[in-house]
Amino acid sequence: MNLRPKPAESVSAPAGNAGENVSARLVAPDWLVFAPASFVILWSTGFIGMRLGIPYAEPYTFMAVRMAIVVVILLAAAVVFRAPWPQSRTEVFHAVIAGLLVHATYLSGVLYAISLKLPLAFTALIAGLQPILTGVVASVILGERLRPIHWLGMLLGSIGVLMAVSPTLARGEVGMPALSCAALALIGITAGTVYQKRFCSGMDLRTGGVIQFSATGLVLFGCAAAFETRTIQWTPQFVFALGWLALVLSIGAISLLYVMIRHGATASVASLFFLTPSVTAIMAYLLFGEALSGWAIGGLAVSALGVALVTRK
């Protein structure tokens, strides 16, 4: 079983567009049509899982244990299926950098923002602004051309995000330390998405994942040793949250994200993040009683329209 991309036999792309050339040479699997909706739902549950687990472990400790579990699972899969490992130090280096951006920077920022009592909907809002930054960066670095209809879709997505979290903004439930952590997470996931597309599109998801999560785990463990007590309360709720985040998010959702990045334009894939604030707001309302207004539901609809415009062929 090999999760490296397979070359297409008769697909070509114009020279001079590195981002589109990579995508054009890859054959997209049939099931990928269901990936966007699945990713949005899974990614949104990540905020819920962090909220469930954070009362029982400090953020860096929580994340370090999560990374260790993921590394064990992916390493076992790589050995069983004899997955190919990177052939050069350069490939390993790129995998490490992408992993530190997508996992260490983004996840730590989100988790600390939640631990500082930033509402889930507003935490998701910050991450939901990623498509704007990604679209600009991808157009400059990857040469992905964005048409006016795509920029319109991003505008609608931004409006939908603001609609979804406007009640939170109105109540003034935003502290600067928590907001700074969420902003750091935004920078991490934006840079990581572009870096993954540029340098790691051919990475095997199992062996590459071992490298990425190992590097992330080492950094997070070092932070936990330096700044935290590393105390964990192994309650059923914490074990469930840890298992969900390790298996469903770190392996399932991240794999979907990387596959979509590999087979699609970076800005189009990033546009899916517009949907997570509204979906997270609905989940937070159902599970934790966080306020949900008609604006959140309307925001979901507007964001969905924006995503449809950005991802259209």
Coordinates of C-alpha atoms in Angstrom, one line a residue:
M1 CA 0.0 0.0 0.0
N2 CA 1.6 3.2 -1.1
L3 CA 0.1 6.6 -0.3
R4 CA 2.5 8.6 -2.5
P5 CA 0.8 10.3 -5.4
K6 CA 0.7 8.5 -8.7
P7 CA 1.5 10.3 -12.0
A8 CA -1.2 10.7 -14.6
E9 CA -0.6 9.4 -18.0
S10 CA -2.1 12.1 -20.2
V11 CA -2.5 15.2 -18.0
S12 CA -0.3 18.2 -18.6
A13 CA -0.2 21.8 -17.3
P14 CA 1.2 25.0 -18.6
A15 CA 4.8 25.7 -17.6
G16 CA 5.5 28.4 -15.2
N17 CA 2.8 27.6 -12.6
A18 CA 4.5 25.4 -10.0
G19 CA 1.4 25.0 -7.8
E20 CA -0.8 23.9 -10.7
N21 CA 1.9 21.7 -12.3
V22 CA 2.1 19.6 -9.2
S23 CA -1.6 19.2 -8.9
A24 CA -2.1 18.5 -12.6
R25 CA 0.2 15.5 -12.6
L26 CA -1.7 13.8 -9.8
V27 CA -4.6 11.5 -10.2
A28 CA -7.4 12.3 -7.7
P29 CA -9.1 9.3 -6.1
D30 CA -12.9 9.0 -6.6
W31 CA -13.7 9.3 -2.9
L32 CA -12.1 12.7 -2.8
V33 CA -15.4 14.2 -3.7
F34 CA -16.6 13.6 -0.1
A35 CA -13.4 14.9 1.5
P36 CA -14.3 18.6 1.8
A37 CA -17.5 18.0 3.8
S38 CA -15.9 15.3 5.9
F39 CA -12.9 17.6 6.6
V40 CA -15.0 20.5 7.8
I41 CA -17.0 18.4 10.2
L42 CA -13.9 16.6 11.6
W43 CA -11.8 19.8 11.8
S44 CA -14.6 21.5 13.7
T45 CA -14.8 18.7 16.3
G46 CA -11.1 19.4 17.0
F47 CA -12.1 22.6 18.9
I48 CA -14.6 20.5 20.9
G49 CA -12.1 17.8 21.7
M50 CA -9.6 20.5 23.0
R51 CA -12.3 22.0 25.2
L52 CA -13.1 18.6 26.7
G53 CA -9.6 17.7 27.5
I54 CA -8.0 21.0 28.6
P55 CA -9.4 21.0 32.2
Y56 CA -7.4 17.8 32.9
A57 CA -3.9 18.6 31.4
E58 CA -1.9 21.7 30.6
P59 CA -1.7 22.6 26.9
Y60 CA 1.8 21.5 26.0
T61 CA 1.5 18.3 28.1
F62 CA -1.8 17.6 26.4
M63 CA -0.4 18.0 23.0
A64 CA 2.9 16.1 23.7
V65 CA 1.0 13.0 24.7
R66 CA -1.3 13.3 21.7
M67 CA 1.7 13.5 19.4
A68 CA 3.3 10.4 21.0
I69 CA 0.2 8.4 20.4
V70 CA 0.0 9.4 16.8
V71 CA 3.7 8.6 16.2
V72 CA 3.2 5.1 17.5
I73 CA 0.2 4.4 15.3
L74 CA 1.8 5.9 12.1
L75 CA 5.1 4.1 12.7
A76 CA 3.3 0.8 13.1
A77 CA 1.4 1.5 9.8
A78 CA 4.6 2.4 8.0
V79 CA 6.3 -0.8 9.1
V80 CA 3.3 -3.1 8.3
F81 CA 2.7 -1.6 4.8
R82 CA 6.5 -1.0 4.1
A83 CA 5.8 2.6 3.3
P84 CA 8.7 4.5 1.6
W85 CA 10.8 6.8 3.7
P86 CA 12.2 10.1 2.5
Q87 CA 15.3 9.6 0.3
S88 CA 17.3 12.8 1.3
R89 CA 17.9 15.0 4.3
T90 CA 16.2 17.8 2.3
E91 CA 12.9 15.9 2.3
V92 CA 13.2 15.2 6.0
F93 CA 13.9 18.9 6.6
H94 CA 10.8 20.0 4.7
A95 CA 8.6 17.5 6.5
V96 CA 9.9 18.8 9.8
I97 CA 9.2 22.4 9.0
A98 CA 5.7 21.7 7.6
G99 CA 5.0 19.6 10.7
L100 CA 6.1 22.3 13.2
L101 CA 4.0 24.9 11.4
V102 CA 0.8 22.8 11.0
H103 CA 1.0 21.0 14.3
A104 CA 3.2 22.7 16.8
T105 CA 2.4 26.3 16.0
Y106 CA -1.3 26.0 15.0
L107 CA -2.4 23.4 17.6
S108 CA -0.5 25.0 20.5
G109 CA -1.9 28.4 19.7
V110 CA -5.5 27.1 19.5
L111 CA -5.2 25.0 22.7
Y112 CA -3.7 27.9 24.7
A113 CA -6.4 30.3 23.4
I114 CA -9.1 27.8 24.6
S115 CA -7.3 27.4 27.9
L116 CA -7.4 31.2 28.3
K117 CA -11.2 31.0 28.0
L118 CA -11.5 32.3 24.5
P119 CA -14.9 31.1 23.3
L120 CA -14.8 28.2 20.8
A121 CA -16.6 30.2 18.1
F122 CA -14.2 33.1 18.3
T123 CA -11.2 30.7 18.3
A124 CA -12.5 29.1 15.2
L125 CA -13.1 32.6 13.7
I126 CA -9.3 33.3 13.8
A127 CA -8.5 30.1 12.1
G128 CA -11.4 30.8 9.7
L129 CA -9.5 33.9 8.4
Q130 CA -6.8 31.6 7.0
P131 CA -8.2 31.5 3.4
I132 CA -7.6 35.2 2.9
L133 CA -3.9 34.9 3.9
T134 CA -3.5 31.7 2.1
G135 CA -5.0 33.0 -1.1
V136 CA -2.6 36.0 -1.1
V137 CA 0.5 33.9 -0.2
A138 CA -0.4 31.1 -2.7
S139 CA -0.8 33.6 -5.5
V140 CA 2.6 35.1 -4.8
I141 CA 4.7 32.0 -3.9
L142 CA 2.9 29.2 -5.7
G143 CA 1.8 31.2 -8.7
E144 CA -1.9 30.2 -8.3
R145 CA -4.0 32.6 -10.2
L146 CA -7.1 33.8 -8.4
R147 CA -9.9 35.2 -10.5
P148 CA -12.4 37.8 -9.4
I149 CA -15.0 35.2 -8.7
H150 CA -12.6 33.6 -6.2
W151 CA -11.9 36.8 -4.4
L152 CA -15.7 37.4 -4.2
G153 CA -16.0 33.9 -2.7
M154 CA -13.4 34.8 -0.1
L155 CA -15.2 38.1 0.7
L156 CA -18.5 36.2 1.2
G157 CA -16.6 33.6 3.4
S158 CA -15.2 36.4 5.5
I159 CA -18.7 38.0 5.9
G160 CA -20.1 34.6 6.9
V161 CA -17.4 34.1 9.5
L162 CA -18.1 37.5 11.0
M163 CA -21.8 36.8 11.1
A164 CA -21.3 33.6 12.9
V165 CA -19.3 35.1 15.8
S166 CA -20.7 38.6 15.9
P167 CA -22.6 37.8 19.2
T168 CA -19.3 36.9 20.8
L169 CA -17.7 40.1 19.6
A170 CA -20.7 42.1 20.9
R171 CA -20.4 40.7 24.4
G172 CA -16.7 41.6 24.6
E173 CA -15.5 38.1 25.5
V174 CA -12.1 38.6 23.9
G175 CA -8.8 38.9 25.9
M176 CA -5.6 40.0 24.3
P177 CA -3.4 37.1 25.5
A178 CA -6.0 34.6 24.2
L179 CA -6.4 36.6 21.0
S180 CA -2.6 36.6 20.5
C181 CA -2.4 32.8 20.8
A182 CA -5.2 32.4 18.2
A183 CA -3.4 34.8 15.9
L184 CA -0.2 32.7 16.2
A185 CA -2.3 29.7 15.3
L186 CA -3.6 31.4 12.2
I187 CA 0.0 32.3 11.1
G188 CA 1.1 28.7 11.7
I189 CA -1.7 27.0 9.7
T190 CA -1.4 29.5 6.8
A191 CA 2.3 29.1 6.5
G192 CA 2.1 25.3 7.0
T193 CA -0.5 24.9 4.3
V194 CA 1.5 26.7 1.7
Y195 CA 4.8 25.1 2.7
Q196 CA 3.2 21.6 2.6
K197 CA 1.9 22.3 -1.0
R198 CA 5.3 23.7 -2.1
F199 CA 7.7 21.2 -0.6
C200 CA 5.8 18.1 0.6
S201 CA 3.2 17.2 -2.0
G202 CA 5.0 13.9 -2.7
M203 CA 5.3 13.0 0.9
D204 CA 4.0 9.5 2.0
L205 CA 1.4 10.3 4.6
R206 CA 2.6 7.5 7.0
T207 CA 6.3 8.0 7.0
G208 CA 6.0 11.7 6.5
G209 CA 3.6 11.8 9.4
V210 CA 6.0 10.0 11.7
I211 CA 8.6 12.7 10.9
Q212 CA 6.2 15.6 11.3
F213 CA 4.6 14.4 14.5
S214 CA 7.9 13.3 16.1
A215 CA 9.4 16.7 15.5
T216 CA 6.3 18.3 16.9
G217 CA 6.2 16.0 19.9
L218 CA 9.8 16.7 20.8
V219 CA 9.3 20.5 20.7
L220 CA 6.0 20.3 22.7
F221 CA 7.6 18.0 25.3
G222 CA 10.5 20.4 25.7
C223 CA 8.0 23.3 26.3
A224 CA 6.0 21.2 28.8
A225 CA 9.2 20.4 30.7
A226 CA 10.2 24.0 30.8
F227 CA 6.9 25.7 31.5
E228 CA 4.4 23.2 32.9
T229 CA 4.0 20.7 35.8
R230 CA 3.2 17.9 33.3
T231 CA 0.3 16.7 35.6
I232 CA -2.5 14.8 33.9
Q233 CA -5.8 13.7 35.4
W234 CA -6.7 10.5 33.5
T235 CA -10.5 10.9 33.6
P236 CA -12.8 9.2 31.1
Q237 CA -13.5 12.6 29.5
F238 CA -9.8 13.3 29.1
V239 CA -9.1 9.8 27.6
F240 CA -12.0 10.2 25.2
A241 CA -10.8 13.7 24.1
L242 CA -7.2 12.5 23.8
G243 CA -8.2 9.5 21.7
W244 CA -10.5 11.5 19.5
L245 CA -7.9 14.2 18.8
A246 CA -5.1 11.7 18.2
L247 CA -7.0 9.3 15.9
V248 CA -9.7 11.3 14.2
L249 CA -8.0 14.7 14.0
S250 CA -4.3 14.1 13.8
I251 CA -4.6 11.1 11.6
G252 CA -8.0 11.4 9.9
A253 CA -8.5 15.1 9.4
I254 CA -4.8 16.0 8.8
S255 CA -4.5 13.2 6.2
L256 CA -7.6 14.5 4.4
L257 CA -6.1 18.0 4.5
Y258 CA -2.9 16.9 3.0
V259 CA -4.6 14.8 0.3
M260 CA -6.8 17.7 -0.7
I261 CA -3.7 20.0 -0.8
R262 CA -1.9 17.5 -3.0
H263 CA -4.8 17.3 -5.5
G264 CA -6.2 20.8 -5.5
A265 CA -5.2 24.5 -5.5
T266 CA -4.1 25.7 -2.1
A267 CA -6.4 28.6 -1.9
S268 CA -9.4 26.4 -2.8
V269 CA -8.6 23.9 -0.1
A270 CA -8.0 26.7 2.5
S271 CA -11.4 28.1 1.7
L272 CA -12.9 25.2 3.6
F273 CA -11.7 26.8 6.8
F274 CA -14.4 29.5 6.3
L275 CA -17.0 26.9 7.3
T276 CA -15.5 25.8 10.6
P277 CA -16.5 28.8 12.7
S278 CA -20.2 28.4 12.0
V279 CA -20.0 24.6 12.4
T280 CA -18.0 24.9 15.6
A281 CA -20.5 27.5 16.9
I282 CA -23.4 25.1 16.4
M283 CA -21.4 22.2 18.1
A284 CA -20.4 24.5 21.0
Y285 CA -24.1 25.5 21.5
L286 CA -25.3 21.9 21.6
L287 CA -22.5 20.6 23.8
F288 CA -21.6 23.5 26.1
G289 CA -24.5 25.9 25.8
E290 CA -22.4 28.7 24.2
A291 CA -24.7 31.3 22.7
L292 CA -26.0 30.6 19.2
S293 CA -28.0 33.1 17.3
G294 CA -29.6 33.3 13.9
W295 CA -26.5 35.1 12.7
A296 CA -24.5 31.9 13.2
I297 CA -26.8 29.9 11.1
G298 CA -26.9 32.7 8.5
G299 CA -23.1 32.9 8.6
L300 CA -22.9 29.1 7.8
A301 CA -25.0 29.6 4.7
V302 CA -23.0 32.7 3.5
S303 CA -19.7 30.9 4.2
A304 CA -20.9 27.8 2.2
L305 CA -21.7 30.1 -0.8
G306 CA -18.2 31.6 -0.5
V307 CA -16.6 28.2 -0.5
A308 CA -18.6 27.1 -3.5
L309 CA -17.3 30.2 -5.4
V310 CA -13.7 29.7 -4.4
T311 CA -13.6 26.0 -5.2
R312 CA -15.5 26.1 -8.5
K313 CA -13.6 24.9 -11.5

